[in-house]
mmCIF file of C-alpha atoms and ligand atoms in Angstrom:
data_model
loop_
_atom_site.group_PDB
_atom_site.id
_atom_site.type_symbol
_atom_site.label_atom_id
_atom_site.label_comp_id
_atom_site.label_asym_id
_atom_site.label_seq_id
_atom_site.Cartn_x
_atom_site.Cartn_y
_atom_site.Cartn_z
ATOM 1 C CA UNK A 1 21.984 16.828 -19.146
ATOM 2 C CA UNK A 2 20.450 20.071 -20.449
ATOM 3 C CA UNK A 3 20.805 23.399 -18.878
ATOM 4 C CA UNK A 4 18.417 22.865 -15.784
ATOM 5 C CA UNK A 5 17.043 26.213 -15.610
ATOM 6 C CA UNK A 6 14.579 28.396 -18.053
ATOM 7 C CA UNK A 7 15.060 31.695 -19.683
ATOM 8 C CA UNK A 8 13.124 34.269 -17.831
ATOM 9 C CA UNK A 9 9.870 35.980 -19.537
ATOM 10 C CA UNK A 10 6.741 34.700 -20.975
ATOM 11 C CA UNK A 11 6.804 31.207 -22.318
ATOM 12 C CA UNK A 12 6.129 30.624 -25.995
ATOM 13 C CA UNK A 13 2.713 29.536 -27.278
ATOM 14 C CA UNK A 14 1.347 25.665 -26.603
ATOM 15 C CA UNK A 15 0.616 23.065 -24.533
ATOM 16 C CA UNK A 16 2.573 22.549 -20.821
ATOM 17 C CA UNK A 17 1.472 19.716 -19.288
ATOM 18 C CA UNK A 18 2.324 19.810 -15.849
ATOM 19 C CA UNK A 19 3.008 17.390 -12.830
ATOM 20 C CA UNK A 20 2.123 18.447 -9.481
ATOM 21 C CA UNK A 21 3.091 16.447 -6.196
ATOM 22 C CA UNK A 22 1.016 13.558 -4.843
ATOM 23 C CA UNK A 23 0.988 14.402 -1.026
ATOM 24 C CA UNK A 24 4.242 16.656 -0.657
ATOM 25 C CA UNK A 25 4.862 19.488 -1.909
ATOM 26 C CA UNK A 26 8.319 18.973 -1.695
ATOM 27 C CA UNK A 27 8.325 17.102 -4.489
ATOM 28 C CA UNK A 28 7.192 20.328 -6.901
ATOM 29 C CA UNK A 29 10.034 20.182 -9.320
ATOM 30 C CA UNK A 30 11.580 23.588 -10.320
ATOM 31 C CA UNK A 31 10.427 23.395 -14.122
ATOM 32 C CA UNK A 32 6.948 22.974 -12.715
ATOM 33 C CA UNK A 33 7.302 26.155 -10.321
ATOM 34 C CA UNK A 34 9.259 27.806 -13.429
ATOM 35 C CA UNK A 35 6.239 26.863 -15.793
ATOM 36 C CA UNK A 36 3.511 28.041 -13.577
ATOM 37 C CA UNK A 37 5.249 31.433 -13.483
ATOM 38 C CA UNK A 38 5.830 31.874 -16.671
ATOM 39 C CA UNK A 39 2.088 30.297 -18.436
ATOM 40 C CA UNK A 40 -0.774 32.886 -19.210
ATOM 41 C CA UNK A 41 -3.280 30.492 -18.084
ATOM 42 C CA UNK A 42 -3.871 26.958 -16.099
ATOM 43 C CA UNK A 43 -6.439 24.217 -16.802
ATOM 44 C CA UNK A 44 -7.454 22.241 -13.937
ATOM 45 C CA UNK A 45 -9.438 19.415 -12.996
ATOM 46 C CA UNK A 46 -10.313 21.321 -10.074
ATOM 47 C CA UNK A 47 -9.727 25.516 -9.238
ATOM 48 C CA UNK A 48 -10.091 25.388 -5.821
ATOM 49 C CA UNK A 49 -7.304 22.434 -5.104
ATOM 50 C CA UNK A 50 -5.153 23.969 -8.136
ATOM 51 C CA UNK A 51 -5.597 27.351 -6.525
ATOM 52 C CA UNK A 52 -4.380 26.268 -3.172
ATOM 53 C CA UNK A 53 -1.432 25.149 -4.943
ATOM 54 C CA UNK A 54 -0.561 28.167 -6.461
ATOM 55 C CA UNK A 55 -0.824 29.509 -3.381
ATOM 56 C CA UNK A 56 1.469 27.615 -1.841
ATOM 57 C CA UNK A 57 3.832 28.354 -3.880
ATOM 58 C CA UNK A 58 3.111 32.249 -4.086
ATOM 59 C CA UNK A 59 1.772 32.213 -7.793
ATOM 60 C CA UNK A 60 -1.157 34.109 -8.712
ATOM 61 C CA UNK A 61 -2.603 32.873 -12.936
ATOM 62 C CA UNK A 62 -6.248 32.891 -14.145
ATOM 63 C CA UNK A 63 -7.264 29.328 -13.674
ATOM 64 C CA UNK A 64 -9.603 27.127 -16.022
ATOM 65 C CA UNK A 65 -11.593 23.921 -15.006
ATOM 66 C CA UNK A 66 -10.945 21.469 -17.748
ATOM 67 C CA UNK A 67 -11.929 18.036 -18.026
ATOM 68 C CA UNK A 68 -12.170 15.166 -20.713
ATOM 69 C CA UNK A 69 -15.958 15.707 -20.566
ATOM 70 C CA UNK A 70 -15.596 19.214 -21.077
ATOM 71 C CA UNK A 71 -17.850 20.824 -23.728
ATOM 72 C CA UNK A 72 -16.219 21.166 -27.854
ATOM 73 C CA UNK A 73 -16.837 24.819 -27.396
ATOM 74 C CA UNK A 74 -14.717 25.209 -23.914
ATOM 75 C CA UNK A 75 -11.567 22.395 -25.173
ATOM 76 C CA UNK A 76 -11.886 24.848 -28.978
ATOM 77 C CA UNK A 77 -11.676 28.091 -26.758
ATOM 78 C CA UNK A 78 -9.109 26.097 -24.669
ATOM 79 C CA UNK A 79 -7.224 25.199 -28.311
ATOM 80 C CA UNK A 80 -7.451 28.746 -29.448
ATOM 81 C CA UNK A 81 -5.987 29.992 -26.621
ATOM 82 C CA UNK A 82 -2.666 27.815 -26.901
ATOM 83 C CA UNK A 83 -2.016 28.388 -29.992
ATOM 84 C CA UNK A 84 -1.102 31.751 -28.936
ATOM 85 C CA UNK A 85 -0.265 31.833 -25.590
ATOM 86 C CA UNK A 86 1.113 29.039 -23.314
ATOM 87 C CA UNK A 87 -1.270 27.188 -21.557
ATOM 88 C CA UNK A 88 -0.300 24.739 -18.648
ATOM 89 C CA UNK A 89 -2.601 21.429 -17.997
ATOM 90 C CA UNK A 90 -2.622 20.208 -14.297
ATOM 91 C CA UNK A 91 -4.350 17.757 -12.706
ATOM 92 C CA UNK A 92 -5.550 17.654 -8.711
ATOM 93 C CA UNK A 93 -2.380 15.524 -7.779
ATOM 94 C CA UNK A 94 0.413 13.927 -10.246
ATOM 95 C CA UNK A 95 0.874 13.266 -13.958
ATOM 96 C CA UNK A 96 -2.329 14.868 -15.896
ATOM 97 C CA UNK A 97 -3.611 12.291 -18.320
ATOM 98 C CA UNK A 98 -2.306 9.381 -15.829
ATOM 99 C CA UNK A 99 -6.131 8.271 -14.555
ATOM 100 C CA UNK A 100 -7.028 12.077 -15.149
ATOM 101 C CA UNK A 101 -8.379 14.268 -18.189
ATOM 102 C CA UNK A 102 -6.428 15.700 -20.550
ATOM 103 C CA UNK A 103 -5.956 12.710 -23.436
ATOM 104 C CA UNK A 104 -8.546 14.560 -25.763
ATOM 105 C CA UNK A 105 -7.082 18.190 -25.601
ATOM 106 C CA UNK A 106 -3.423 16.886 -26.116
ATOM 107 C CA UNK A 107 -4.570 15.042 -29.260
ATOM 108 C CA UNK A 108 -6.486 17.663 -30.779
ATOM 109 C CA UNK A 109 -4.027 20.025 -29.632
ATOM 110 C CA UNK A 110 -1.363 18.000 -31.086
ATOM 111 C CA UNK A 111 -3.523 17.395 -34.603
ATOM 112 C CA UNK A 112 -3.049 21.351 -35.058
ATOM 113 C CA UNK A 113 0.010 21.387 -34.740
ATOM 114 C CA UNK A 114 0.156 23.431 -31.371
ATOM 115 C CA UNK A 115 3.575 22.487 -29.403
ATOM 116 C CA UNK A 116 2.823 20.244 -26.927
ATOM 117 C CA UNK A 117 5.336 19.504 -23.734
ATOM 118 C CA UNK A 118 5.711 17.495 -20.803
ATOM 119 C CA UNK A 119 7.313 18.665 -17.796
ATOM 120 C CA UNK A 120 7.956 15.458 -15.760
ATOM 121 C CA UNK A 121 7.298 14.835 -11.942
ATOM 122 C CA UNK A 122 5.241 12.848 -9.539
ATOM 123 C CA UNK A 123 2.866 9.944 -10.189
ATOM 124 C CA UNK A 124 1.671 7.396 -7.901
ATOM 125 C CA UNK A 125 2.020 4.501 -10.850
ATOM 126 C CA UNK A 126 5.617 4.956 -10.724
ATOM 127 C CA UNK A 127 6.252 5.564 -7.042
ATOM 128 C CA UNK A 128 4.580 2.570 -6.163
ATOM 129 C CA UNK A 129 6.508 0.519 -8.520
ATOM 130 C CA UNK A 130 9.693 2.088 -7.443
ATOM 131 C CA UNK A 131 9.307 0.826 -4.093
ATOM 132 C CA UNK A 132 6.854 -2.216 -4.420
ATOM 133 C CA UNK A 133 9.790 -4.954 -4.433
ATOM 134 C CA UNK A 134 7.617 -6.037 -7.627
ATOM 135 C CA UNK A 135 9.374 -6.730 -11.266
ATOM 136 C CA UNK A 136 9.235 -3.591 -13.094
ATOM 137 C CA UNK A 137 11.292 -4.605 -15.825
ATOM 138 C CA UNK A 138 7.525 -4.851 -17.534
ATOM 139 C CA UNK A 139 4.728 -3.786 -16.077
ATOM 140 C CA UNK A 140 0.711 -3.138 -17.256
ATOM 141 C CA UNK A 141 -1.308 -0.078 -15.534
ATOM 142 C CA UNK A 142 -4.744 -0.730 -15.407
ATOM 143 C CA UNK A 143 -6.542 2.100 -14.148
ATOM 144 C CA UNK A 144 -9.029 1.127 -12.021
ATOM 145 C CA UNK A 145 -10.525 -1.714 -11.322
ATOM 146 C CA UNK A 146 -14.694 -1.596 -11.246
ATOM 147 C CA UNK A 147 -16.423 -1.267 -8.308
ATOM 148 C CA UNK A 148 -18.962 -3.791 -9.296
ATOM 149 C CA UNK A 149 -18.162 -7.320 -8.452
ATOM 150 C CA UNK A 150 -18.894 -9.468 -11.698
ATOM 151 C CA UNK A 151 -16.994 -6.654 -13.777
ATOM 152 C CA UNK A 152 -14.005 -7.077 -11.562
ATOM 153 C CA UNK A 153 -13.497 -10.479 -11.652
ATOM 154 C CA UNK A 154 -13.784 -10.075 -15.413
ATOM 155 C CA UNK A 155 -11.075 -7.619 -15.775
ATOM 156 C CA UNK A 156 -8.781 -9.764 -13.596
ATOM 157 C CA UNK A 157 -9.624 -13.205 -15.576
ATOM 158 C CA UNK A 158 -8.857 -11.051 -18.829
ATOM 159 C CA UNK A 159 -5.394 -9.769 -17.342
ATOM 160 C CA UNK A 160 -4.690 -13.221 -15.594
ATOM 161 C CA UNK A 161 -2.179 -14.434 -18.330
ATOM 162 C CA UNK A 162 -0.178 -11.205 -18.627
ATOM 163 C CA UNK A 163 3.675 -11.820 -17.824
ATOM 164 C CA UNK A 164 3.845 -8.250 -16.097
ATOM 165 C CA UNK A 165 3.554 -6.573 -12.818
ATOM 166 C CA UNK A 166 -0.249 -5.507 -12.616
ATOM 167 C CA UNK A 167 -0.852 -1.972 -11.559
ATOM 168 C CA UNK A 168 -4.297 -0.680 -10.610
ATOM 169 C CA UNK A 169 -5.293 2.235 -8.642
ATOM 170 C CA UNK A 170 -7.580 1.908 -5.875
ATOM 171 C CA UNK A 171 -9.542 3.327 -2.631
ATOM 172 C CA UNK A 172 -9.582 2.599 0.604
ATOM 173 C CA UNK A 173 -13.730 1.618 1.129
ATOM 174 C CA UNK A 174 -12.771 -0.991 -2.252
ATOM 175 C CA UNK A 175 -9.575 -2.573 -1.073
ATOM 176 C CA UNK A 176 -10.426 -5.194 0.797
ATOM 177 C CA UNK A 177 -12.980 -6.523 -2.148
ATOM 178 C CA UNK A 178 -10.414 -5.475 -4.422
ATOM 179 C CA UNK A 179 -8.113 -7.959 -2.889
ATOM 180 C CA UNK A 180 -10.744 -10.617 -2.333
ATOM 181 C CA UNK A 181 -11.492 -11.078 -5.982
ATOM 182 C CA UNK A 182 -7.665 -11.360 -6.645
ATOM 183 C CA UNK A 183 -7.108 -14.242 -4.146
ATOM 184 C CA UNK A 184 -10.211 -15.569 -6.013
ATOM 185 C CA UNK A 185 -8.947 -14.610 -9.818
ATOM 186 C CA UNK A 186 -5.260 -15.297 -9.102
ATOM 187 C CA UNK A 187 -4.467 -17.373 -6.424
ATOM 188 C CA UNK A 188 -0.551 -17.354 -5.442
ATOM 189 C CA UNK A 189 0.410 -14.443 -6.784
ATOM 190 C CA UNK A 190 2.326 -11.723 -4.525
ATOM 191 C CA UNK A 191 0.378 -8.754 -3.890
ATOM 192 C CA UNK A 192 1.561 -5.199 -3.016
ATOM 193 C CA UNK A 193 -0.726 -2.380 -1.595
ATOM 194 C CA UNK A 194 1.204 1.251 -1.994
ATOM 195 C CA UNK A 195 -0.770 3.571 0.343
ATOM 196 C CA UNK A 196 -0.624 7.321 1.414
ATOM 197 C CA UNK A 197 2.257 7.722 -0.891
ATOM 198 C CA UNK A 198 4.930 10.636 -0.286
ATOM 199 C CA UNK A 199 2.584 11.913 3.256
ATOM 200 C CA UNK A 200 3.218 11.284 6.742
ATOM 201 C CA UNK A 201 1.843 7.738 7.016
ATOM 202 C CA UNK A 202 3.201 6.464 3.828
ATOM 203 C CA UNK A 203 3.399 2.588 3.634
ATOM 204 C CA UNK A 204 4.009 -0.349 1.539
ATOM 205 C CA UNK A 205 2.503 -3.763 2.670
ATOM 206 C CA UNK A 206 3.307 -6.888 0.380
ATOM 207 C CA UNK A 207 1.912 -10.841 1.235
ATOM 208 C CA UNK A 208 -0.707 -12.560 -0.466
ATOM 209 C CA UNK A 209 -3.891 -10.853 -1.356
ATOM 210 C CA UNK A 210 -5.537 -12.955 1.297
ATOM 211 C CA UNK A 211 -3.241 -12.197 4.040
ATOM 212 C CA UNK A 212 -3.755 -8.606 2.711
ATOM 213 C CA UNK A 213 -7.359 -8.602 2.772
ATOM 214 C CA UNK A 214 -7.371 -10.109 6.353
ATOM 215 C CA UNK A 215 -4.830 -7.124 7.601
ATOM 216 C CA UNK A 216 -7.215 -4.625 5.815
ATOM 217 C CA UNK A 217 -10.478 -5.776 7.195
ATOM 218 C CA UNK A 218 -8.684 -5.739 10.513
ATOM 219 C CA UNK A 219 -7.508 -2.536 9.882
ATOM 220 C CA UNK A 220 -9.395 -0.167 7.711
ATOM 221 C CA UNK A 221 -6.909 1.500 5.295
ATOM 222 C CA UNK A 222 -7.749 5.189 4.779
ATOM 223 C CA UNK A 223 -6.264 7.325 1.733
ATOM 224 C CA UNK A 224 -5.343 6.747 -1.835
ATOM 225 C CA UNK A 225 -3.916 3.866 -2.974
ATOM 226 C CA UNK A 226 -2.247 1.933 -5.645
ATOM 227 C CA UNK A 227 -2.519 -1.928 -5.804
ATOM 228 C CA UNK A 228 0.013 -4.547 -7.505
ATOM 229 C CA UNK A 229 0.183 -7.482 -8.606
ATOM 230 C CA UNK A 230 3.430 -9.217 -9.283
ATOM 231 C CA UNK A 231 3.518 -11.473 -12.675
ATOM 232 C CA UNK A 232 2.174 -15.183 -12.873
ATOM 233 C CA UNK A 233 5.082 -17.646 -12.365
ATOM 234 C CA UNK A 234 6.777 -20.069 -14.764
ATOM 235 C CA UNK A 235 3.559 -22.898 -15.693
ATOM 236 C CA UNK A 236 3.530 -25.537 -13.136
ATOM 237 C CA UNK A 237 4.372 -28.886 -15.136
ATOM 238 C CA UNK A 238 1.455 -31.593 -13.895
ATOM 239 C CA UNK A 239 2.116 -34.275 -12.078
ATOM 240 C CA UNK A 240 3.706 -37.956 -13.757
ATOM 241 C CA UNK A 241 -0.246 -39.382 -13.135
ATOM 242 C CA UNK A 242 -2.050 -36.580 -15.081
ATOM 243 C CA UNK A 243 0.538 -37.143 -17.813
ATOM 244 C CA UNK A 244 -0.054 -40.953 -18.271
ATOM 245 C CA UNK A 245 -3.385 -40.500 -18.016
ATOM 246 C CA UNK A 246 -3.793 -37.929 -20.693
ATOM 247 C CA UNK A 247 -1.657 -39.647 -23.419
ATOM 248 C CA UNK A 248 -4.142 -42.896 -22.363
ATOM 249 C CA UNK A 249 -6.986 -40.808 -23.220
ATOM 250 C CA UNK A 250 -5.562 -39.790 -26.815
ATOM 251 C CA UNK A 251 -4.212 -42.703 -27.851
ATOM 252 C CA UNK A 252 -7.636 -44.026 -27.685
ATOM 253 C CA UNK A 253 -8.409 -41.731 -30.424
ATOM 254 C CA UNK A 254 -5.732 -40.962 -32.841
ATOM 255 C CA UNK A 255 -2.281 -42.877 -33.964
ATOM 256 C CA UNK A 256 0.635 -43.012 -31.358
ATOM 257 C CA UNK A 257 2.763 -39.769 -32.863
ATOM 258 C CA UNK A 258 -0.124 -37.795 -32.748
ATOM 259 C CA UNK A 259 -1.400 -38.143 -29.138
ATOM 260 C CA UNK A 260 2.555 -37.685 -27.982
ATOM 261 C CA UNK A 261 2.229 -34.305 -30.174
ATOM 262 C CA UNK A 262 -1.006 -33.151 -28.678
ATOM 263 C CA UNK A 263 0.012 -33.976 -24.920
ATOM 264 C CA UNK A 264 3.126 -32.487 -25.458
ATOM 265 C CA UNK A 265 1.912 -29.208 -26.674
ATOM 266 C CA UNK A 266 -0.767 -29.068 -24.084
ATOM 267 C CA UNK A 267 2.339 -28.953 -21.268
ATOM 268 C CA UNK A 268 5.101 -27.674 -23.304
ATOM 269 C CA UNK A 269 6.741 -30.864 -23.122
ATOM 270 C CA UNK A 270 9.145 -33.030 -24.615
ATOM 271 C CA UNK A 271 7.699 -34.914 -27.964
ATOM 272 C CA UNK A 272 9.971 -37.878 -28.272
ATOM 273 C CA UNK A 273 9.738 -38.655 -24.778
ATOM 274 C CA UNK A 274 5.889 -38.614 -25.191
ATOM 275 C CA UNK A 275 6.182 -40.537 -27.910
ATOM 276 C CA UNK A 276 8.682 -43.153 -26.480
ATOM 277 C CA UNK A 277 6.267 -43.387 -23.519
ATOM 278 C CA UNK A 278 2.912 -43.839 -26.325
ATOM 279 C CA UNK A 279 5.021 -46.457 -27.972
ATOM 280 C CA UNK A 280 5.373 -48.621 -24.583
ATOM 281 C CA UNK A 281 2.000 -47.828 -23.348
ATOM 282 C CA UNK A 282 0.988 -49.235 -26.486
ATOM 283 C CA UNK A 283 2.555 -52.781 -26.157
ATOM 284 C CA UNK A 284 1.247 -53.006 -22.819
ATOM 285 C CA UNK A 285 -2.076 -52.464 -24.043
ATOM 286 C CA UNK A 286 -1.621 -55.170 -26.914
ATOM 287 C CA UNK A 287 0.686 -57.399 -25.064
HETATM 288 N N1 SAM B 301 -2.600 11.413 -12.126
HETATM 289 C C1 SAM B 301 -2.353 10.839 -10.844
HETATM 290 C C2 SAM B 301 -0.964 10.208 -10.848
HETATM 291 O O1 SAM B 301 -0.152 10.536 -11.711
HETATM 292 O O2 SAM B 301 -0.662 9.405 -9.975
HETATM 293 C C3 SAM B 301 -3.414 9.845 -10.454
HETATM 294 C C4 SAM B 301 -4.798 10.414 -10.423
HETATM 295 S S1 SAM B 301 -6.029 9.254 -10.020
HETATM 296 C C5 SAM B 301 -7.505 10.157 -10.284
HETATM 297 C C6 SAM B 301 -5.992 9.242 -8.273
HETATM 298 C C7 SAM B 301 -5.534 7.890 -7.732
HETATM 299 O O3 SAM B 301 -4.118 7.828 -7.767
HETATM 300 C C8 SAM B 301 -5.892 7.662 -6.277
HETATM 301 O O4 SAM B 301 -7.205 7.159 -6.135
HETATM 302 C C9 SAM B 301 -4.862 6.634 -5.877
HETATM 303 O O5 SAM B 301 -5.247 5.360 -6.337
HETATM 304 C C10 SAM B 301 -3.636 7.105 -6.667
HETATM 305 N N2 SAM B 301 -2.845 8.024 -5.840
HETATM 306 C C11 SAM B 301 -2.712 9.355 -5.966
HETATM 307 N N3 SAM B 301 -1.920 9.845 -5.008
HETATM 308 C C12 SAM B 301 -1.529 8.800 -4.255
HETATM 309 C C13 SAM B 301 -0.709 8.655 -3.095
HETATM 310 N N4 SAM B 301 -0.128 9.710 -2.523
HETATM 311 N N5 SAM B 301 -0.527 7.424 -2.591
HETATM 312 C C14 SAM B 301 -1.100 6.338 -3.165
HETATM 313 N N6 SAM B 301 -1.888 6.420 -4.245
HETATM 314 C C15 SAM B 301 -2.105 7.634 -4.781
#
């Protein structure tokens, strides 16, 4: 490990972006207080919640609202600015750039050439997945998902096949239709809602998403949120029946080797066998 602590004095020109906690501020990391200090200015999604940070932790900087909608002329004044001073990015809560603005003026900041750095901390993404009891050897964030019904069924049926944990981000007035459309979208699959993350009524619920949308209709969840999915299983092989019948239905239109080939692609199964099975079929049909 490096040396944990900075050398005191201004920092050098760039780009800081900075994580902030999610719900306690006990989770402020010393590079971030350290950074703060030392910046000439912060860009924020919001000054008043920014400022009540500082506050907090006894820092007084000038403080500029930034977002990814912001004007060219404010993110060029914003760009001229780091390249001679330091500049820290911050968010309301968590990782900037992690559902929050800041993609555009790190890559234009980056395309000059301006020093860009991250100084780690909080995000609900990774909490939740810490905790979840989900695999997180791979895992997909999706933002998230939209509010309108049709468009959220469509981003589910589109993510459906992915062999990952799904992460989405979510609100409390959305869960339970959130969860609806993923009994409806992806039946079986175990479902995790992180809520209140880091505050005094933290929890972590896991079932199905029906069970979960029953429990949440029942009981209204307030606060933010972050929604898994866990991946889809191994494919279910069909039943013996299906199978027959299938290999029935193609040898009635092409030669014996290749309706084995086609069924057995279809299920990922065995050819020969297929084939074996085609052959007898077959003389049953002629005999
Ligand atoms: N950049 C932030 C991060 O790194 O987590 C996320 C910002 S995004 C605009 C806000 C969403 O993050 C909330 O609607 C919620 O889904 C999730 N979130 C933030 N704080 C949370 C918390 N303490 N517990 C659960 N979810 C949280």
């Amino acid at each position: 490990m490096e040396a944990p602590l900075m050398e005191p004095g201004p920092l050098d020109a760039g780009l800081y972006i900075v994580a902030t906690p999610i719900g306690n501020l006990g989770d402020i990391t010393r590079r971030a207080v350290e950074t703060l200090d030392r910046c000439a200015l912060v860009a924020c999604e919001d000054t008043r919640v920014t400022g009540k940070l500082l506050n907090l932790l006894g820092l007084h900087k000038p403080l500029r609202r930034y977002d990814d909608h912001a004007s060219d002329v404010a993110r060029e004044a914003l760009l001229s600015e780091m390249a001679e001073k330091a500049v820290v990015l911050v968010s309301d809560a968590g990782t900037p750039l992690i559902s929050d603005p800041g993609y555009r003026l790190v890559r234009d900041a980056r395309a000059r050439g301006i020093v860009v750095t991250s100084i780690p901390g909080p995000s609900a993404l990774v909490t939740a997945l810490s905790m979840a009891g989900l695999p997180t050897d791979r895992f997909m964030f999706a933002g998230f998902l939209p509010a309108k019904d049709k468009a959220r069924g469509d981003v589910l049926a589109e993510l459906a096949a992915v062999p990952a944990t799904l992460v989405f981000y979510d609100t409390g007035p959305r869960l339970v239709a959130s969860l609806d459309a993923i009994a409806r979208c992806l039946p079986g699959r175990e479902v995790a809602v992180a809520r209140e993350l880091t505050k005094l009524h933290e929890e972590c619920r896991s079932g199905t998403a029906q069970d979960l949308a029953e429990h949440y209709t029942a009981h209204p969840p307030r606060g933010e949120i972050v929604l898994l999915i866990g991946p889809p299983g191994p494919p279910v092989a069909p039943e013996d029946d299906v199978i027959e019948a299938e290999l029935r239905a193609a040898l009635a239109e092409m030669s014996t080797s290749q309706a084995a080939g086609k069924v057995a692609k279809a299920h990922g199964l065995d050819r020969k066998t297929l084939y074996a099975r085609a052959l007898e079929i077959n003389g049953e049909l002629k005999g």
